[in-house]
mmCIF file of C-alpha atoms and ligand atoms in Angstrom:
data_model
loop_
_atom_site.group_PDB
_atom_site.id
_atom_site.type_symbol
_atom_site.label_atom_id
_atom_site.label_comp_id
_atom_site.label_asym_id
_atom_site.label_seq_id
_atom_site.Cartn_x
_atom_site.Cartn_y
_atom_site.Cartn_z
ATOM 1 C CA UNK H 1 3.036 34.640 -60.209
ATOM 2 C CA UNK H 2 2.380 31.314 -60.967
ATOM 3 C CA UNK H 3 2.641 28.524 -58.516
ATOM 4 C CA UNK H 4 5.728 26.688 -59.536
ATOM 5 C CA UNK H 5 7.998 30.419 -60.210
ATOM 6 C CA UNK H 6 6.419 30.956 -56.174
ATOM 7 C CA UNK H 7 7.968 27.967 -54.965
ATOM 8 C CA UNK H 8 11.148 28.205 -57.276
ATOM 9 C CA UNK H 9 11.017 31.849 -55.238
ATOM 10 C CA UNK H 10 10.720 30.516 -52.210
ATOM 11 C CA UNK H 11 13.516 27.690 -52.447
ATOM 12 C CA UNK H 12 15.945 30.287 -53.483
ATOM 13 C CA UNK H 13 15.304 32.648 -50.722
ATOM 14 C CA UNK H 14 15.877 29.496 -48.248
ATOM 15 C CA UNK H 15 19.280 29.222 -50.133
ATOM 16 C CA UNK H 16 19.698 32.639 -49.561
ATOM 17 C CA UNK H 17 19.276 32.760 -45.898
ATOM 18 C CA UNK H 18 20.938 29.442 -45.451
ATOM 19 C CA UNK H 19 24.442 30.515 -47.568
ATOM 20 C CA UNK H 20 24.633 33.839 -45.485
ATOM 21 C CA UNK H 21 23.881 31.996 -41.821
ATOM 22 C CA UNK H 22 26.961 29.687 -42.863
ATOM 23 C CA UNK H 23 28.737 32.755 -42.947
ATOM 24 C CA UNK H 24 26.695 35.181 -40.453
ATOM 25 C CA UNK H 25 27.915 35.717 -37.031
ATOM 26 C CA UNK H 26 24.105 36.777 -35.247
ATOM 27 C CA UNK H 27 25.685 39.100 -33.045
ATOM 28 C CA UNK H 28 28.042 37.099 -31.341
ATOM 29 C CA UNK H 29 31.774 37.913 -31.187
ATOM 30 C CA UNK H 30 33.953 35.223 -33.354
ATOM 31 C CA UNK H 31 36.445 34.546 -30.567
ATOM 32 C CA UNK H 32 39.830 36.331 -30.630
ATOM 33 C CA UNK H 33 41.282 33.578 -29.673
ATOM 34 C CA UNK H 34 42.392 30.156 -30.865
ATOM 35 C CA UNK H 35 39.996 28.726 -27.930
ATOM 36 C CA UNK H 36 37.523 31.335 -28.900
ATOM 37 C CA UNK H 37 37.087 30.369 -32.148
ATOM 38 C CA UNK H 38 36.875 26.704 -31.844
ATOM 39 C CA UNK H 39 33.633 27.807 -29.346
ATOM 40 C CA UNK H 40 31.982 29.803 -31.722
ATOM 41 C CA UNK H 41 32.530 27.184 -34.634
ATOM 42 C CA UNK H 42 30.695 24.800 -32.169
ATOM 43 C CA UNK H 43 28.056 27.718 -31.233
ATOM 44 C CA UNK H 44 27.680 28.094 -34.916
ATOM 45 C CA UNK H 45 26.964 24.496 -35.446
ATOM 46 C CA UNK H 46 24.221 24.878 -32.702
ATOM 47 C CA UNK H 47 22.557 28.325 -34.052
ATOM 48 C CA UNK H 48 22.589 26.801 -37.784
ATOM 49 C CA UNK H 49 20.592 23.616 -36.424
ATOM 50 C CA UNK H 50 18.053 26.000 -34.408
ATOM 51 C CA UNK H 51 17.121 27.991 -37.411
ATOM 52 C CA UNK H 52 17.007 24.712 -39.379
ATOM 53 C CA UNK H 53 14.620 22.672 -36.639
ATOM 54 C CA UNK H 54 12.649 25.984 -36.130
ATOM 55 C CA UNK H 55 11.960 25.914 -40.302
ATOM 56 C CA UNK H 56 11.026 23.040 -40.151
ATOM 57 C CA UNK H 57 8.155 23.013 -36.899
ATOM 58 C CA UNK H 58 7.337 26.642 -38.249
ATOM 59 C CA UNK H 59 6.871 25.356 -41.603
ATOM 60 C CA UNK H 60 4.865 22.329 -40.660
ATOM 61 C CA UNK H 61 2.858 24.647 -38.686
ATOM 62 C CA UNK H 62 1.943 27.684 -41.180
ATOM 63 C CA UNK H 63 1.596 24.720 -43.888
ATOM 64 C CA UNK H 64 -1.060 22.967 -41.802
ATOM 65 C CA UNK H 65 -2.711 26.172 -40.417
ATOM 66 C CA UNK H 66 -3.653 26.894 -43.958
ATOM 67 C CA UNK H 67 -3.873 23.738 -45.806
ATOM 68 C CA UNK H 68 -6.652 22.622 -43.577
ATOM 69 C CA UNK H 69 -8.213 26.146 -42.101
ATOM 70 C CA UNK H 70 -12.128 26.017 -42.740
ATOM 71 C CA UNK H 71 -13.836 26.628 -45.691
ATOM 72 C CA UNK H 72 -16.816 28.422 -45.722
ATOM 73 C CA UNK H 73 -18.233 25.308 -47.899
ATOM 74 C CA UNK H 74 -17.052 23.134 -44.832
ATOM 75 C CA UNK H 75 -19.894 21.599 -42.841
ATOM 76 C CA UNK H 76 -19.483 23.245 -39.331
ATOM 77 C CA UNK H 77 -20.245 20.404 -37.300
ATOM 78 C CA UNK H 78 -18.340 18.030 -39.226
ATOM 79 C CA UNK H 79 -15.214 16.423 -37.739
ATOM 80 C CA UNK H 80 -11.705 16.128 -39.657
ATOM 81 C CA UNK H 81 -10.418 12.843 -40.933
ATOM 82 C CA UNK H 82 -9.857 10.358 -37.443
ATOM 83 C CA UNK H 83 -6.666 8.491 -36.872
ATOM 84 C CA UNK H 84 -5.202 7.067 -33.990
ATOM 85 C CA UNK H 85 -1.153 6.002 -34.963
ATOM 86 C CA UNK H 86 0.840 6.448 -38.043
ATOM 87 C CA UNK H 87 4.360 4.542 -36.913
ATOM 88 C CA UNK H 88 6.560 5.363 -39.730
ATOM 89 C CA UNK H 89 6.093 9.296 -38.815
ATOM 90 C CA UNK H 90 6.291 8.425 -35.036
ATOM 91 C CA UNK H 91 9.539 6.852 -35.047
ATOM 92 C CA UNK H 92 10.823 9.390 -37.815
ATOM 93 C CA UNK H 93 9.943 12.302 -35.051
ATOM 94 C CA UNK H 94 11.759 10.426 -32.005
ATOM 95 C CA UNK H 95 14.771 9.526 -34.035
ATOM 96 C CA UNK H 96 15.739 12.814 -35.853
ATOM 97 C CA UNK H 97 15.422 14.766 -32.766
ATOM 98 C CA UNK H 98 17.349 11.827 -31.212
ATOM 99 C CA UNK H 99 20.236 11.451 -33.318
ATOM 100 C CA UNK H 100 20.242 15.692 -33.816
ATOM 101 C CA UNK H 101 20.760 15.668 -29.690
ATOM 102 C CA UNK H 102 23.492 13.036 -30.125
ATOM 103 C CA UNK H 103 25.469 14.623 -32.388
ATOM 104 C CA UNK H 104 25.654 18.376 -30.850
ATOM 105 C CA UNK H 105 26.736 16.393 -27.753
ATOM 106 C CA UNK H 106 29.494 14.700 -29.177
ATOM 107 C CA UNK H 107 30.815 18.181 -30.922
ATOM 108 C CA UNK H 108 30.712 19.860 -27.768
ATOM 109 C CA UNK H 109 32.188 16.960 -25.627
ATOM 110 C CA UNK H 110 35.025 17.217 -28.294
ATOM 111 C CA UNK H 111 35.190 21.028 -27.959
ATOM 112 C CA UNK H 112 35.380 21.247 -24.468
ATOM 113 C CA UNK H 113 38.057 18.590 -24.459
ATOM 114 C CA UNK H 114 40.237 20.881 -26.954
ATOM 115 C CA UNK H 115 39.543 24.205 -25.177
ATOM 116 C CA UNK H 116 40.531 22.425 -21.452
ATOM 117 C CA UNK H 117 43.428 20.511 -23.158
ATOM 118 C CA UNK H 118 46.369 22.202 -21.391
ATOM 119 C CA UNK H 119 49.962 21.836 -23.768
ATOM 120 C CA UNK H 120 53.387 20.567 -21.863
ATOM 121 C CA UNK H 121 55.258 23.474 -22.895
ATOM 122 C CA UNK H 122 53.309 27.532 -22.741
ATOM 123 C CA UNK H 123 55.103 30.406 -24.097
ATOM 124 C CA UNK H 124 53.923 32.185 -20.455
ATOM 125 C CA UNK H 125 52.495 32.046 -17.647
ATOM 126 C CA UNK H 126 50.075 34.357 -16.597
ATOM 127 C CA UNK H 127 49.029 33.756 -12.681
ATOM 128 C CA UNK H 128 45.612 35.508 -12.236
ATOM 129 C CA UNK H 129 44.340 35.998 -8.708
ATOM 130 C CA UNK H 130 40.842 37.590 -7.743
ATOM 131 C CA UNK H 131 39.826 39.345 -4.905
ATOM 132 C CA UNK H 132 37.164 41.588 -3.765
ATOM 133 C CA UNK H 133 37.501 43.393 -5.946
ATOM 134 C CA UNK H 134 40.171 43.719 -8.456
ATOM 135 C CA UNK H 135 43.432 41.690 -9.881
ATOM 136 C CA UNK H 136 46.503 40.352 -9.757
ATOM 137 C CA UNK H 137 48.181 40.012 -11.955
ATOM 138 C CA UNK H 138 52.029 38.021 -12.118
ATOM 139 C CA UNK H 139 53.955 37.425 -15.283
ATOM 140 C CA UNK H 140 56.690 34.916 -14.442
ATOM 141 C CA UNK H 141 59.163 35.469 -17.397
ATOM 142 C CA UNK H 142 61.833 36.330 -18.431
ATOM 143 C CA UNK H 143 61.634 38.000 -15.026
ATOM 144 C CA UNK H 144 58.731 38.278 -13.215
ATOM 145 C CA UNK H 145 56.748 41.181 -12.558
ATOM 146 C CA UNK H 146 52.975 42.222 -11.446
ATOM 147 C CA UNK H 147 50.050 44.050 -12.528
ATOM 148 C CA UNK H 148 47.036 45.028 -9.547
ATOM 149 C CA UNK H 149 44.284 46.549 -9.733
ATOM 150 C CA UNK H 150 44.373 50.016 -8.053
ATOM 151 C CA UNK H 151 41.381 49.879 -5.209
ATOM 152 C CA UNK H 152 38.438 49.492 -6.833
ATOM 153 C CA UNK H 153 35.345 52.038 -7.134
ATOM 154 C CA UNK H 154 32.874 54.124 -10.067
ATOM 155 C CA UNK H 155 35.273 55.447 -12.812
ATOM 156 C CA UNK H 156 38.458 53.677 -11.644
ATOM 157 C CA UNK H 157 39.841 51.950 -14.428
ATOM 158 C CA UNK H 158 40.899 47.962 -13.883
ATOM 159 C CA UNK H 159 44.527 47.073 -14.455
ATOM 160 C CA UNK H 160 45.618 46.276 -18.345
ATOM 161 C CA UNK H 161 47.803 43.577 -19.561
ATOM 162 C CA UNK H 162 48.962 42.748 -22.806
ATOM 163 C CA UNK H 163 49.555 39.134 -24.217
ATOM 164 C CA UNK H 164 51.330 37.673 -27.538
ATOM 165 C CA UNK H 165 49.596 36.520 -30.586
ATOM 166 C CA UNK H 166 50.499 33.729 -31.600
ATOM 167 C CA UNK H 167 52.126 32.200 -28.269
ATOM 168 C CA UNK H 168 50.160 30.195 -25.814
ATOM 169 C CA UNK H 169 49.580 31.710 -22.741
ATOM 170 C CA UNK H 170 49.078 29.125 -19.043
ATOM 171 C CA UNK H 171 46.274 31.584 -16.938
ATOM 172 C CA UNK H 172 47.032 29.610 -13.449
ATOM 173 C CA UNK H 173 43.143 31.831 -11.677
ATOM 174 C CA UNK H 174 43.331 31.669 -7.678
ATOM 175 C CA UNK H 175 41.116 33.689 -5.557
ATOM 176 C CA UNK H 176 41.961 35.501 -2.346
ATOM 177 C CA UNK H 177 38.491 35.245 -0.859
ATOM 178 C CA UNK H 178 35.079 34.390 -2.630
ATOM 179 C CA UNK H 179 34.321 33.076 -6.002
ATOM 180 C CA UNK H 180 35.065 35.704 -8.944
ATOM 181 C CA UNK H 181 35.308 34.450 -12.204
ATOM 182 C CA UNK H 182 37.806 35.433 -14.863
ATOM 183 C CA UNK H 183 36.287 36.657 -18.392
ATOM 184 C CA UNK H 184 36.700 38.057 -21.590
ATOM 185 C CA UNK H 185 33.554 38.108 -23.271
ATOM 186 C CA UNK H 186 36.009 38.422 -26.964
ATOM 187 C CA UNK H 187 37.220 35.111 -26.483
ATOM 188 C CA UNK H 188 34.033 33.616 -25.511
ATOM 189 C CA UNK H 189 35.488 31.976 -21.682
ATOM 190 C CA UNK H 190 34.620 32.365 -18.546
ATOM 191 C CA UNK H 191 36.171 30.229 -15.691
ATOM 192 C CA UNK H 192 35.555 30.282 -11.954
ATOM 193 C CA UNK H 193 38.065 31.394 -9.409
ATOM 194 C CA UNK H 194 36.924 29.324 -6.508
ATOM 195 C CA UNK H 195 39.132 29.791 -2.975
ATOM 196 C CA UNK H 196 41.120 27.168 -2.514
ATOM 197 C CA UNK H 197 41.531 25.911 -5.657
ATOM 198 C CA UNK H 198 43.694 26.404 -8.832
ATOM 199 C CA UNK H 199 42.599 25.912 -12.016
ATOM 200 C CA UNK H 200 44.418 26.498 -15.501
ATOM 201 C CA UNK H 201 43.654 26.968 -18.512
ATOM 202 C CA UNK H 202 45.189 27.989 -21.888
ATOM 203 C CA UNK H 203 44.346 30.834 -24.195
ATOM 204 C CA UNK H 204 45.926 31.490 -27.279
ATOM 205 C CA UNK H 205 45.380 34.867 -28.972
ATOM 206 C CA UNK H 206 44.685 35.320 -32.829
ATOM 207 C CA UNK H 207 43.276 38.785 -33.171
ATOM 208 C CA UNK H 208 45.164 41.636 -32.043
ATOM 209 C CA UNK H 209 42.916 44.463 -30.151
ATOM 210 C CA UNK H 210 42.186 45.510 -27.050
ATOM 211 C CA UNK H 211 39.625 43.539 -25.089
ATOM 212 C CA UNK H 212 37.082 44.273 -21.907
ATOM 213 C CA UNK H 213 37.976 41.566 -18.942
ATOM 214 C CA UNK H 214 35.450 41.524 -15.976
ATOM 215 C CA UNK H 215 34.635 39.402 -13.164
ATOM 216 C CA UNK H 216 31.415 37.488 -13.705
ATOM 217 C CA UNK H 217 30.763 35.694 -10.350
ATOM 218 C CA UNK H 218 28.635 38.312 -8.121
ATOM 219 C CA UNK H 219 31.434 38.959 -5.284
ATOM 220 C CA UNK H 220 30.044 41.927 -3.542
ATOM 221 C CA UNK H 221 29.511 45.155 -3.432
ATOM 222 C CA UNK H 222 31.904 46.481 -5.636
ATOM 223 C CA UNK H 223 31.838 43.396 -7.980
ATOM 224 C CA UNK H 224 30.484 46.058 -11.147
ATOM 225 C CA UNK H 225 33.930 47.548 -10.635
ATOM 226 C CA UNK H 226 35.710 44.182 -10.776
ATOM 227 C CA UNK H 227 37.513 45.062 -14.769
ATOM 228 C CA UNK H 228 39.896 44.674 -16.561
ATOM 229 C CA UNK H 229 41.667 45.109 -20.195
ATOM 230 C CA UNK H 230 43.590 42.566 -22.214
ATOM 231 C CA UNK H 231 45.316 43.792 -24.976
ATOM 232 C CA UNK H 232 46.214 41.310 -27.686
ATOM 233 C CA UNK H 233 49.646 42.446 -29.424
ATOM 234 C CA UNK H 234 52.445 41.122 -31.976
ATOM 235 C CA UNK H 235 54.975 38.895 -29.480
ATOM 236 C CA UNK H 236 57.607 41.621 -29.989
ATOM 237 C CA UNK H 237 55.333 44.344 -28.398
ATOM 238 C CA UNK H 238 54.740 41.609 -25.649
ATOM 239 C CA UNK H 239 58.094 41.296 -24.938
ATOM 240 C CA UNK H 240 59.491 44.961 -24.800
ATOM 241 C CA UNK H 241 55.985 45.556 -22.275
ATOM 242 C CA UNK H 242 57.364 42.594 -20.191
ATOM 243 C CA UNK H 243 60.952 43.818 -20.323
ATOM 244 C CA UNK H 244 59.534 47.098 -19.518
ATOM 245 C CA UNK H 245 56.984 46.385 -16.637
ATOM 246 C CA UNK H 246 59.750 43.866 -15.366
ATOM 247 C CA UNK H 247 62.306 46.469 -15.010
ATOM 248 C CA UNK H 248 59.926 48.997 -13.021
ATOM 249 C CA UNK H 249 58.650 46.148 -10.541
ATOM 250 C CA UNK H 250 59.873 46.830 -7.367
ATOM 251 C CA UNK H 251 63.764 45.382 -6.771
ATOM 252 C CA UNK H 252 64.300 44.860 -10.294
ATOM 253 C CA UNK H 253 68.023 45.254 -11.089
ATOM 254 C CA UNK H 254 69.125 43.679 -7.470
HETATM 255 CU CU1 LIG J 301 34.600 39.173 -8.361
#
């Protein structure tokens, strides 16, 4: 292979690899929901730039390792060419890096504001309260009603919920006791349940399925057993499960 069809070769592999990473999710779950997927976008941004900046340093590294490796004809005691600054290249190094640092942190400043931004008016509202070690958790409408975990231990399943597609659900996460933390590792959150406090946030399903919830604060010595499902449904399956789960709660009807 001659040298120029190599490096033609090589250039279109690069496009190769960079086309599919555009698309390619390495492993990581795409967010299932609205919140989710404006992470991973920004997670994207940040995996594309690694394997770019890594090209580059491993690149610059293989290219010198072999463009100046010792020749046998090489004298052995002879010392390489001696230089003490080259500016240009200096302040080229400090300001890509720089401006590469600069940019990620605007993108996620600008992400996190859009995935904390809480809207005036949320289709429900979904109060979750931890405690060692399980859930509770209270619809408020059209009536309200409550799902809890039963006590927690090896093979007993956490409590399920279901919540609309579409519709933008207010999580309002207490905690009874110690800090737990509320997450679903399919739409790529996690938030703190700290005692004392309330915080809220707003999740918006896109993708219906049925999704593993855990507590990811360690709380104690059942803490492994701290689950939970969250299945993601059409709003009409929502609704006839609230109806439903509304109507069996405890003095429904007086
Ligand atoms: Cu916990």
């Amino acid at each position: 292979m001659s040298r120029r069809s190599a490096v033609r070769a090589v250039a279109l592999g690069v496009l190769v690899l960079v086309g599919s990473a555009c698309q390619a999710q390495f492993g990581m779950p795409g967010g299932a929901t609205e919140q989710g997927k404006d992470i991973f976008d920004l997670w994207h941004v940040f995996m594309i730039t690694g394997i770019g900046v890594a090209a580059i340093v491993y690149g610059l590294l293989g290219w010198s390792l072999i463009r100046y490796r010792r020749r046998r004809s090489d004298d052995v005691g002879a010392l390489g060419r001696q230089f003490r600054v080259n500016v240009p290249l200096e302040i080229t190094y400090t300001t890509i890096p720089v401006v590469i640092v600069i940019v990620l942190f605007v993108l996620s400043v600008r992400t996190e504001d859009r995935v904390d931004a809480l809207t005036p008016a949320p289709a429900a509202t979904l109060h979750a309260q931890a405690f060692a070690w399980g859930w509770r958790f209270s619809f408020e409408d059209p009536s309200p009603f409550t799902v809890v975990s039963d006590p927690s231990g090896e093979g007993v399943p956490g409590p399920t919920i279901e919540l609309p597609r579409g519709r933008t659900v207010r999580v309002v996460l207490t905690s009874d006791d110690v800090i737990h933390a509320f997450w679903v590792p399919e739409f790529l959150f996690k938030r703190d349940a700290i005692p004392g406090r309330v915080t809220s946030f707003d999740l918006t399903p896109s993708r219906d399925g049925t999704y593993h919830g855990a507590c990811a604060e360690f709380c104690g010595l059942n803490h492994a057993f701290m689950t939970f499902t969250v299945k993601v449904v059409d709003p009409s399956t929502f609704d006839a499960w609230a109806a439903a789960q509304a109507s069996a709660a405890p003095g429904a009807g007086a």
